[in-house]
Tab-separated table of C-alpha atoms and ligand atoms in Angstrom:
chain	number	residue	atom	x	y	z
A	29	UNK	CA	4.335	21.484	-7.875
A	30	UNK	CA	5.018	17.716	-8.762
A	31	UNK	CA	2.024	15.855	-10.792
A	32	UNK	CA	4.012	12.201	-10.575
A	33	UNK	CA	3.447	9.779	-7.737
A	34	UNK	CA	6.068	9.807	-5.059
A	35	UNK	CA	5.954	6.364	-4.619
A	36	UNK	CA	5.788	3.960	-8.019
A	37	UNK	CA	6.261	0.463	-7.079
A	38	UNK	CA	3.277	-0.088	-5.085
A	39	UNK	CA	-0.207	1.727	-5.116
A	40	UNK	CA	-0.737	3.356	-2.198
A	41	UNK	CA	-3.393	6.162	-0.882
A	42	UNK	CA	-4.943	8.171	2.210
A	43	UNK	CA	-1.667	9.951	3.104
A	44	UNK	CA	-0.993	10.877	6.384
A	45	UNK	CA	2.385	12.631	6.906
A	46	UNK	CA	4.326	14.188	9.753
A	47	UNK	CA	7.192	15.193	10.717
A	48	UNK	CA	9.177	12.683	13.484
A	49	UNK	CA	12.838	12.982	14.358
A	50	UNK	CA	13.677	15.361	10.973
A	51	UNK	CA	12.245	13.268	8.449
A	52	UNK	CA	8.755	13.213	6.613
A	53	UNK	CA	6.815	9.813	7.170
A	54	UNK	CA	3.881	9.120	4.951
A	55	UNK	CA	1.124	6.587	6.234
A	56	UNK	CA	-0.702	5.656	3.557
A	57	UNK	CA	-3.286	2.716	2.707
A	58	UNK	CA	-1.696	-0.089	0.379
A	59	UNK	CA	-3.915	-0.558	-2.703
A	60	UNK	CA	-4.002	-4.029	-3.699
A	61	UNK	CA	-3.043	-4.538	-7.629
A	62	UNK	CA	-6.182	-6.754	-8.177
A	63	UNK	CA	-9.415	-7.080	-10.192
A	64	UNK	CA	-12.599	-5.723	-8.068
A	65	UNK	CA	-16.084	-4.319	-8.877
A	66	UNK	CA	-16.482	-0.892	-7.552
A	67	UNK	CA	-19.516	-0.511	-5.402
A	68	UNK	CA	-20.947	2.492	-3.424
A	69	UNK	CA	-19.920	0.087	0.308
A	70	UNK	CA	-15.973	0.367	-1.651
A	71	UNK	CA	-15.943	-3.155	-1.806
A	72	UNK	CA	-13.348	-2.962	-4.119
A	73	UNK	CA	-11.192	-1.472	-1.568
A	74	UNK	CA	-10.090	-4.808	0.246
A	75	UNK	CA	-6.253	-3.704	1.844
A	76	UNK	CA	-4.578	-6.062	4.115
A	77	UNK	CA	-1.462	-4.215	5.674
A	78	UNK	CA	0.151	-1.032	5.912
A	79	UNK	CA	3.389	0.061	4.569
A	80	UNK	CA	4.934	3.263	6.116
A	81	UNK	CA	7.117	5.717	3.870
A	82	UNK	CA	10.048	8.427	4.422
A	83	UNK	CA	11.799	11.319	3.210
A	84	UNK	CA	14.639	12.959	4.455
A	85	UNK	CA	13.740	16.016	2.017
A	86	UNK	CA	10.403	17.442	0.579
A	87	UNK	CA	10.436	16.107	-2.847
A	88	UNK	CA	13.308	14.166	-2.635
A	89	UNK	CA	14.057	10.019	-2.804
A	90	UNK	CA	11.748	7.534	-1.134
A	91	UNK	CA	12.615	4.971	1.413
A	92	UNK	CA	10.031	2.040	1.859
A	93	UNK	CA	10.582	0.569	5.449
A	94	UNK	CA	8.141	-2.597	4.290
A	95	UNK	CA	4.729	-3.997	5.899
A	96	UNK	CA	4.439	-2.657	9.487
A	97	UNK	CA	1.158	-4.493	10.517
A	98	UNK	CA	-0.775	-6.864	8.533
A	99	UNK	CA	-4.631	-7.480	9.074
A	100	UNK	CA	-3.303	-11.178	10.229
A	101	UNK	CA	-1.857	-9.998	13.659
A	102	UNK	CA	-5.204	-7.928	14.758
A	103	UNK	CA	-7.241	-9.887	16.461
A	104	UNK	CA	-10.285	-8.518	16.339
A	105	UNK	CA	-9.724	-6.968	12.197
A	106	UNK	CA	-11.040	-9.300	9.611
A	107	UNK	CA	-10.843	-6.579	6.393
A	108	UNK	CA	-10.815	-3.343	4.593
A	109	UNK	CA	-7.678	-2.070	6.397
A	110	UNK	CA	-8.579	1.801	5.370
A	111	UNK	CA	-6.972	5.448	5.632
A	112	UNK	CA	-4.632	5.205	8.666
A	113	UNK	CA	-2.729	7.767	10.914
A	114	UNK	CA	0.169	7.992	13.078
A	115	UNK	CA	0.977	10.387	16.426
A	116	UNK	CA	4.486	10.295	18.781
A	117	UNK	CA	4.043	11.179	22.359
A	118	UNK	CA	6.676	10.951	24.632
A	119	UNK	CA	8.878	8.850	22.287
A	120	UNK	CA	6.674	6.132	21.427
A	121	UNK	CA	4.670	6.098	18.001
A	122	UNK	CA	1.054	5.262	17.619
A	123	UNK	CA	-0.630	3.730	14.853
A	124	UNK	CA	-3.724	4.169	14.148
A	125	UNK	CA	-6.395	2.383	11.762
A	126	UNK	CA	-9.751	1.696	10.579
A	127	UNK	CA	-10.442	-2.351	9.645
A	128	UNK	CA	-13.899	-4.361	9.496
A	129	UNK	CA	-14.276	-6.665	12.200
A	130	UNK	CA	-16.268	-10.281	12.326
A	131	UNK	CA	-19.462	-8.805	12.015
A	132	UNK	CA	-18.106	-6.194	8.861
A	133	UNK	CA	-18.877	-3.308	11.249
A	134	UNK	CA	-15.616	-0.899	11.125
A	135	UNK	CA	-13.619	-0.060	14.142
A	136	UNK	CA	-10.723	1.793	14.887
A	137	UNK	CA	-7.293	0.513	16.649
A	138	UNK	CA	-4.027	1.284	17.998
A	139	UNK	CA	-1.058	-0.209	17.346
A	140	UNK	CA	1.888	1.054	19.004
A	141	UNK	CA	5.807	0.898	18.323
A	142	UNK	CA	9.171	2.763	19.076
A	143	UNK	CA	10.210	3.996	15.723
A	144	UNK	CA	8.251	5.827	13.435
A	145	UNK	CA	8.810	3.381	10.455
A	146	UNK	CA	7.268	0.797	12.602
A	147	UNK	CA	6.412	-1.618	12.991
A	148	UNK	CA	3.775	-1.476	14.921
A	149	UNK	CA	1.763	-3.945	17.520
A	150	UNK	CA	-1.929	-4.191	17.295
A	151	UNK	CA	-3.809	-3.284	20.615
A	152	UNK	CA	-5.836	-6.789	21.119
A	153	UNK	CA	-9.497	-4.637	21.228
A	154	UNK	CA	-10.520	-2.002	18.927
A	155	UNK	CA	-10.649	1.373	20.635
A	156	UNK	CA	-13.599	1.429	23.316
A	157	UNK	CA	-16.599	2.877	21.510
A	158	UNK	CA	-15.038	3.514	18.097
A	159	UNK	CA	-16.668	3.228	14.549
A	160	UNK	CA	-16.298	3.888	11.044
A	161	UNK	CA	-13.284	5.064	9.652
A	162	UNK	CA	-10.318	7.121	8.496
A	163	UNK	CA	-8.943	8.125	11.919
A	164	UNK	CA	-6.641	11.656	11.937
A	165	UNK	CA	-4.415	12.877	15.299
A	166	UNK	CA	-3.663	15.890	15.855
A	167	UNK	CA	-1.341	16.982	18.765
A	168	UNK	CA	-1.635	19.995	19.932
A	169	UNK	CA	0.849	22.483	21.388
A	170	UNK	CA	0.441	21.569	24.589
A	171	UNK	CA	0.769	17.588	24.206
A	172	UNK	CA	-3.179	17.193	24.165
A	173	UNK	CA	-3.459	14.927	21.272
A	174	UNK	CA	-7.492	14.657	19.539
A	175	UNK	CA	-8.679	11.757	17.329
A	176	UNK	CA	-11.285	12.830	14.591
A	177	UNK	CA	-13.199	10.285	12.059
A	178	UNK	CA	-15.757	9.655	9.959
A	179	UNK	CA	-16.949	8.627	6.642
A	180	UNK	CA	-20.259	8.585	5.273
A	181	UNK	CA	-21.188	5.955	2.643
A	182	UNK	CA	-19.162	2.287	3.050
A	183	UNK	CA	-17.921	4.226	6.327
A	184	UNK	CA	-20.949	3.561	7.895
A	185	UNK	CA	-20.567	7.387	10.298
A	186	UNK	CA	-24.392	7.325	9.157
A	187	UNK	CA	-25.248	3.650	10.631
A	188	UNK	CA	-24.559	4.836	14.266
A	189	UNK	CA	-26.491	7.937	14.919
A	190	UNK	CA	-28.897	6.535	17.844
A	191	UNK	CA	-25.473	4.904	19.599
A	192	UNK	CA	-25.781	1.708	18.607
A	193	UNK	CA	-24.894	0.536	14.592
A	194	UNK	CA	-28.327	0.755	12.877
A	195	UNK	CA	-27.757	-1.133	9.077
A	196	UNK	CA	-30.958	0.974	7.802
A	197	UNK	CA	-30.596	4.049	9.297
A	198	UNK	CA	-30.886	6.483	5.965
A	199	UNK	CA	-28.621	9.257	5.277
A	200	UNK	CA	-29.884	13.119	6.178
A	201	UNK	CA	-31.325	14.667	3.024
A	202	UNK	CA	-31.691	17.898	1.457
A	203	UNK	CA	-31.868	20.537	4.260
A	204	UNK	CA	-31.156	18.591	6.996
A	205	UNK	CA	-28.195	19.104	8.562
A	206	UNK	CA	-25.301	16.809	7.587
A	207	UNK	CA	-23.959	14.427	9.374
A	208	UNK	CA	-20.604	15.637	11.324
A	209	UNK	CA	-16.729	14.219	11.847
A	210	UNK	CA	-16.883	12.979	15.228
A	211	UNK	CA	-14.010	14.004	17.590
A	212	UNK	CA	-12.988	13.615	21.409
A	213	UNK	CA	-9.638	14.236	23.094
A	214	UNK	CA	-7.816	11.275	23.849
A	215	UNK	CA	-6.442	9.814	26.553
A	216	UNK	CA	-2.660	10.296	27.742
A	217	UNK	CA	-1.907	7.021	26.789
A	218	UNK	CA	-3.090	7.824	23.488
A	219	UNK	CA	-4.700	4.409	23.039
A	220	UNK	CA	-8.760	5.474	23.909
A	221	UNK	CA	-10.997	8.093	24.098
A	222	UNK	CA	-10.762	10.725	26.816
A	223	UNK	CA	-13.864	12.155	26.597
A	224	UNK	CA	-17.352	11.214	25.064
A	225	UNK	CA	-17.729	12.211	21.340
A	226	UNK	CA	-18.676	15.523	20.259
A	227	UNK	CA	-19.728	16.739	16.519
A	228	UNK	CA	-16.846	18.596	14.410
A	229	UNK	CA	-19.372	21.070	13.281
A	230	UNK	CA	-18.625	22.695	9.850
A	231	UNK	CA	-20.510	26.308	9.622
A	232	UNK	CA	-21.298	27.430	6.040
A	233	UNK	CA	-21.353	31.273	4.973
A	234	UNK	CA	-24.852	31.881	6.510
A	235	UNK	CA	-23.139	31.099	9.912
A	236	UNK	CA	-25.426	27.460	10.228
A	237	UNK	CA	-24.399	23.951	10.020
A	238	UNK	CA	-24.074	22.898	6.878
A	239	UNK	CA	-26.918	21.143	5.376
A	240	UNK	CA	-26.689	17.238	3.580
A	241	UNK	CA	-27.348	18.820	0.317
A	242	UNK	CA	-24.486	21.143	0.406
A	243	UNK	CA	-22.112	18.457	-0.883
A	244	UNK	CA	-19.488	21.168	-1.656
A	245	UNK	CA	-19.002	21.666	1.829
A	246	UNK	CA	-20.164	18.884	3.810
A	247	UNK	CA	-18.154	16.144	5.485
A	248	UNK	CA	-17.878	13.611	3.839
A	249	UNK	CA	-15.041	11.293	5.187
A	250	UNK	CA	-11.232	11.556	5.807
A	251	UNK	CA	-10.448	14.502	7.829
A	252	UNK	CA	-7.502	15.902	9.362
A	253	UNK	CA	-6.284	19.168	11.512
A	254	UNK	CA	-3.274	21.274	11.854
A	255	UNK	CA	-2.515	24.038	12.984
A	256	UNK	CA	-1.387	27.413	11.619
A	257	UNK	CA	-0.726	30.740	13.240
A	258	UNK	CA	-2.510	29.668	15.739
A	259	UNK	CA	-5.481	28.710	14.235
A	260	UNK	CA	-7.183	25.131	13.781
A	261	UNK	CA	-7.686	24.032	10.183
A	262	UNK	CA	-10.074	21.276	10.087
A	263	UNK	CA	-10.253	20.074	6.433
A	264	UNK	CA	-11.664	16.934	4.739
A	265	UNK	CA	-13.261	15.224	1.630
A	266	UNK	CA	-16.609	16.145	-0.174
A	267	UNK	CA	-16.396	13.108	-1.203
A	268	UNK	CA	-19.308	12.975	-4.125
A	269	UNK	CA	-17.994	16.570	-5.482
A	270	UNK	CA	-14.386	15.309	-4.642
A	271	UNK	CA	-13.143	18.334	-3.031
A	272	UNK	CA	-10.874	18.627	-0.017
A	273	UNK	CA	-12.275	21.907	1.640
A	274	UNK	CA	-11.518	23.254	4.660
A	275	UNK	CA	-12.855	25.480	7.392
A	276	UNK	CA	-11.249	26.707	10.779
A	277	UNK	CA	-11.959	27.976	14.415
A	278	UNK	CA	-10.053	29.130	17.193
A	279	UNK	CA	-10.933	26.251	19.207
A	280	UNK	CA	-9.971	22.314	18.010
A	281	UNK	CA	-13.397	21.199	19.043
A	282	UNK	CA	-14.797	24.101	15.970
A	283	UNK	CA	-17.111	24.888	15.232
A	284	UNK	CA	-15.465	25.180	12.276
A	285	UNK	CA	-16.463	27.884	9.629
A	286	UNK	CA	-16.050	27.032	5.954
A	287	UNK	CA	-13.265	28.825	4.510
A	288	UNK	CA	-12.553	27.295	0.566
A	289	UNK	CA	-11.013	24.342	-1.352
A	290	UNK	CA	-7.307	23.347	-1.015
A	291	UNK	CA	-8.023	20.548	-3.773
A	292	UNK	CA	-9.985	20.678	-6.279
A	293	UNK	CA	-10.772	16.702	-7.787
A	294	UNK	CA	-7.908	14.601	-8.659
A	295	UNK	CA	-8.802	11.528	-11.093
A	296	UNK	CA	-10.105	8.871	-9.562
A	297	UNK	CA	-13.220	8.948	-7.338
A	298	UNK	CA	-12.025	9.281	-3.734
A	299	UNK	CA	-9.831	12.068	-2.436
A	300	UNK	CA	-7.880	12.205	0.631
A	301	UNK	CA	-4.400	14.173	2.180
A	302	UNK	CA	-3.333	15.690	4.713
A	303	UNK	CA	-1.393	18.885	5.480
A	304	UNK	CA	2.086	19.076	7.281
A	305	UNK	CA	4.730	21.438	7.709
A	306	UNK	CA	8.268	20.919	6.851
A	307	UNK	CA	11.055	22.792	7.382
A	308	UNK	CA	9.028	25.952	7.147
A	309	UNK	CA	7.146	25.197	4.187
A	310	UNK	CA	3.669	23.458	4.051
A	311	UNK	CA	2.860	20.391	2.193
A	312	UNK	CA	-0.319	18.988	0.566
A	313	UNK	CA	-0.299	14.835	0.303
A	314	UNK	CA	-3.146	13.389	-1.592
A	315	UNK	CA	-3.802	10.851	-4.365
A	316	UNK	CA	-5.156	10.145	-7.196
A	317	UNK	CA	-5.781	7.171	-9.791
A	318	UNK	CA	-3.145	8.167	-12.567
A	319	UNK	CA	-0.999	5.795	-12.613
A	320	UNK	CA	-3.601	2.893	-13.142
A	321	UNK	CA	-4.472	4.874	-15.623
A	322	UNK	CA	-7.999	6.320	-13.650
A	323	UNK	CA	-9.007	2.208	-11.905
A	324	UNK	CA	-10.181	4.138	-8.675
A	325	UNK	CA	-8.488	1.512	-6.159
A	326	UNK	CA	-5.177	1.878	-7.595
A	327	UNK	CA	-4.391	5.073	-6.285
A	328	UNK	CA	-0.806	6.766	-6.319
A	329	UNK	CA	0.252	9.266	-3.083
A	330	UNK	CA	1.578	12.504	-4.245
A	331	UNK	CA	2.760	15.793	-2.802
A	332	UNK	CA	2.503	19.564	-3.471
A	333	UNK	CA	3.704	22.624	-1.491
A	334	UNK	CA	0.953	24.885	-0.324
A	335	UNK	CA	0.469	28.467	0.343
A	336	UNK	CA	-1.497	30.696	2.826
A	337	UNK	CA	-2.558	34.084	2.312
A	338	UNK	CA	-2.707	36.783	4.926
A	339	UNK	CA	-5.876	36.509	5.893
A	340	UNK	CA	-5.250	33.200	6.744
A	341	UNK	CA	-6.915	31.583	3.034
A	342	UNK	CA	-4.835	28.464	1.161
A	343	UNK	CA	-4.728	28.717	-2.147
A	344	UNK	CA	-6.775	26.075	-3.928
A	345	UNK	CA	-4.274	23.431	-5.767
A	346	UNK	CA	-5.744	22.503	-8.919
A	347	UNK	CA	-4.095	18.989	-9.451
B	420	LIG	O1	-8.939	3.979	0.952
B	420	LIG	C1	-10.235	3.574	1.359
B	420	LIG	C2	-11.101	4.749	1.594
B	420	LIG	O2	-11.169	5.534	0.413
B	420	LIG	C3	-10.598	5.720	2.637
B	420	LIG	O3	-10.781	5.278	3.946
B	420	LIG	C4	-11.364	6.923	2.252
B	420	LIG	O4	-10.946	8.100	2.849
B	420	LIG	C5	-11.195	6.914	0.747
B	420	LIG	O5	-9.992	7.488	0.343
């Protein structure tokens, strides 16, 4: 496994790779190399625009292809340009990212473009009925693509529970159940939701949601799917215990039972990846804060092969 940062000149974070046209691209957030007072909202996470990466082998050299959408050119975006995602479906490339609007409430867009190193062209709305943050697609086998997303915290997943954003609404405590991912199919045209939002229920080893104070296995924010031997692997942050766990189902709507860690915590607070196959071997991006020497909004991307056991485990990564 490598412990250095793929990418050195900038500080990026959030990784979201795939594989398009025989190359790895990695979406990542762009960390800003400025002064900023952490607080628990991340205000000191204030991105502007995106930068997508590329590898023509696992490990190997690093192409930048530059900015590929800048906060500037979405309308309705005004900050915090968070953990974003990409999909292809029938040759075009889809963009997708979290940003506050005018009224600091996040929402989620599209951007769309014919190459996968962008760039990319902001839809002019957010998507219909989206909120908070850290968008992942998944496309399935059969070309039905699926949008999850969610964080708790400066995500604001827990400001929106009656339908409508709620500033005070508190958090669920002890043994309530925690909050969940939200998820929905989406549309062909990849730029809404096809369906009305469902819960990406996580199941812990007594077979019942997980509860809020189970913080080693509830959902905290940036979550992602993929798909192995057939079976969905929903995984995500714990974001206070800094974990990426995971759990799986047969179905990509879960519930999902609670299988282990594939991360244990990286230095820096937040932790974040996602999990893609490359020419059959499975890869691991994440972050972490070692290059700034721990400042946890200067985050570096980095990458690590993974491995599944028979029974379908991953063993954990200890970074
Ligand atoms: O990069 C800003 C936020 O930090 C992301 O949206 C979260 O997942 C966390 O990594």
């Amino acid at each position: 496994m490598s412990t250095k940062p793929i990418i050195t000149h900038l500080f990026t974070a959030d990784p979201s790779a795939h594989v398009f046209d025989d190359r790895i691209y990695v979406y990542p957030s762009h960390d800003r190399d400025i002064d900023a007072q952490a607080t628990d909202e991340g205000d000191e996470y204030q991105m502007v625009d995106y930068h997508v990466f590329s590898m023509e082998e696992a490990f190997g050299p690093v192409t930048d292809h530059g900015c590929v959408l800048h906060v500037k050119d979405v309308p309705w975006a005004a900050a915090k340009m968070w953990a974003p995602d990409a999909a292809k479906k029938n040759g075009k490339y889809y963009f997708y990212f979290p940003a506050k609007d005018k009224d600091e409430i996040f929402r989620i867009g599209v951007a769309t473009g014919d190459s996968p190193a962008g760039p990319f062209s902001p839809q002019p709305r957010p998507m219909k009925g989206s909120y908070s943050i850290d968008p992942a697609v998944f496309v399935d086998d059969d070309g039905q693509a699926y949008i999850y997303f969610g964080g708790i915290w400066g995500g604001q997943l827990q400001n929106w529970v009656n339908g409508s954003f709620d500033p005070d609404a508190p958090l669920p405590e002890g043994s309530q159940p925690a909050l969940s991912c939200k998820m929905a199919k989406l549309t062909d045209d990849m730029l809404e939701f096809g369906e009305e939002l469902k819960d990406a229920v996580i199941l812990g080893p007594d077979g019942k949601p997980v509860s809020a104070q189970d913080e080693e296995r509830r959902f905290f924010e940036g979550p992602w799917m993929h798909k192995y031997n057939g079976l969905y692997y929903f995984s995500y942050s714990t974001g206070t215990t800094h974990l990426i766990a995971y759990a799986t189902s047969e179905s990509p709507y879960g519930p999902f039972t609670h299988r282990g860690t594939i991360l244990t915590p990286p230095q820096g607070w937040t932790t974040h990846h996602s999990i893609v196959e490359y020419k059959g071997r499975w890869y691991l991006f994440y972050h972490d804060a070692s290059m700034s020497g721990g400042i946890n909004h200067k985050r570096s991307v980095k990458m690590a092969e993974i491995t599944y056991n028979a029974d379908g485990t991953i063993n954990t990564i200890d970074p």
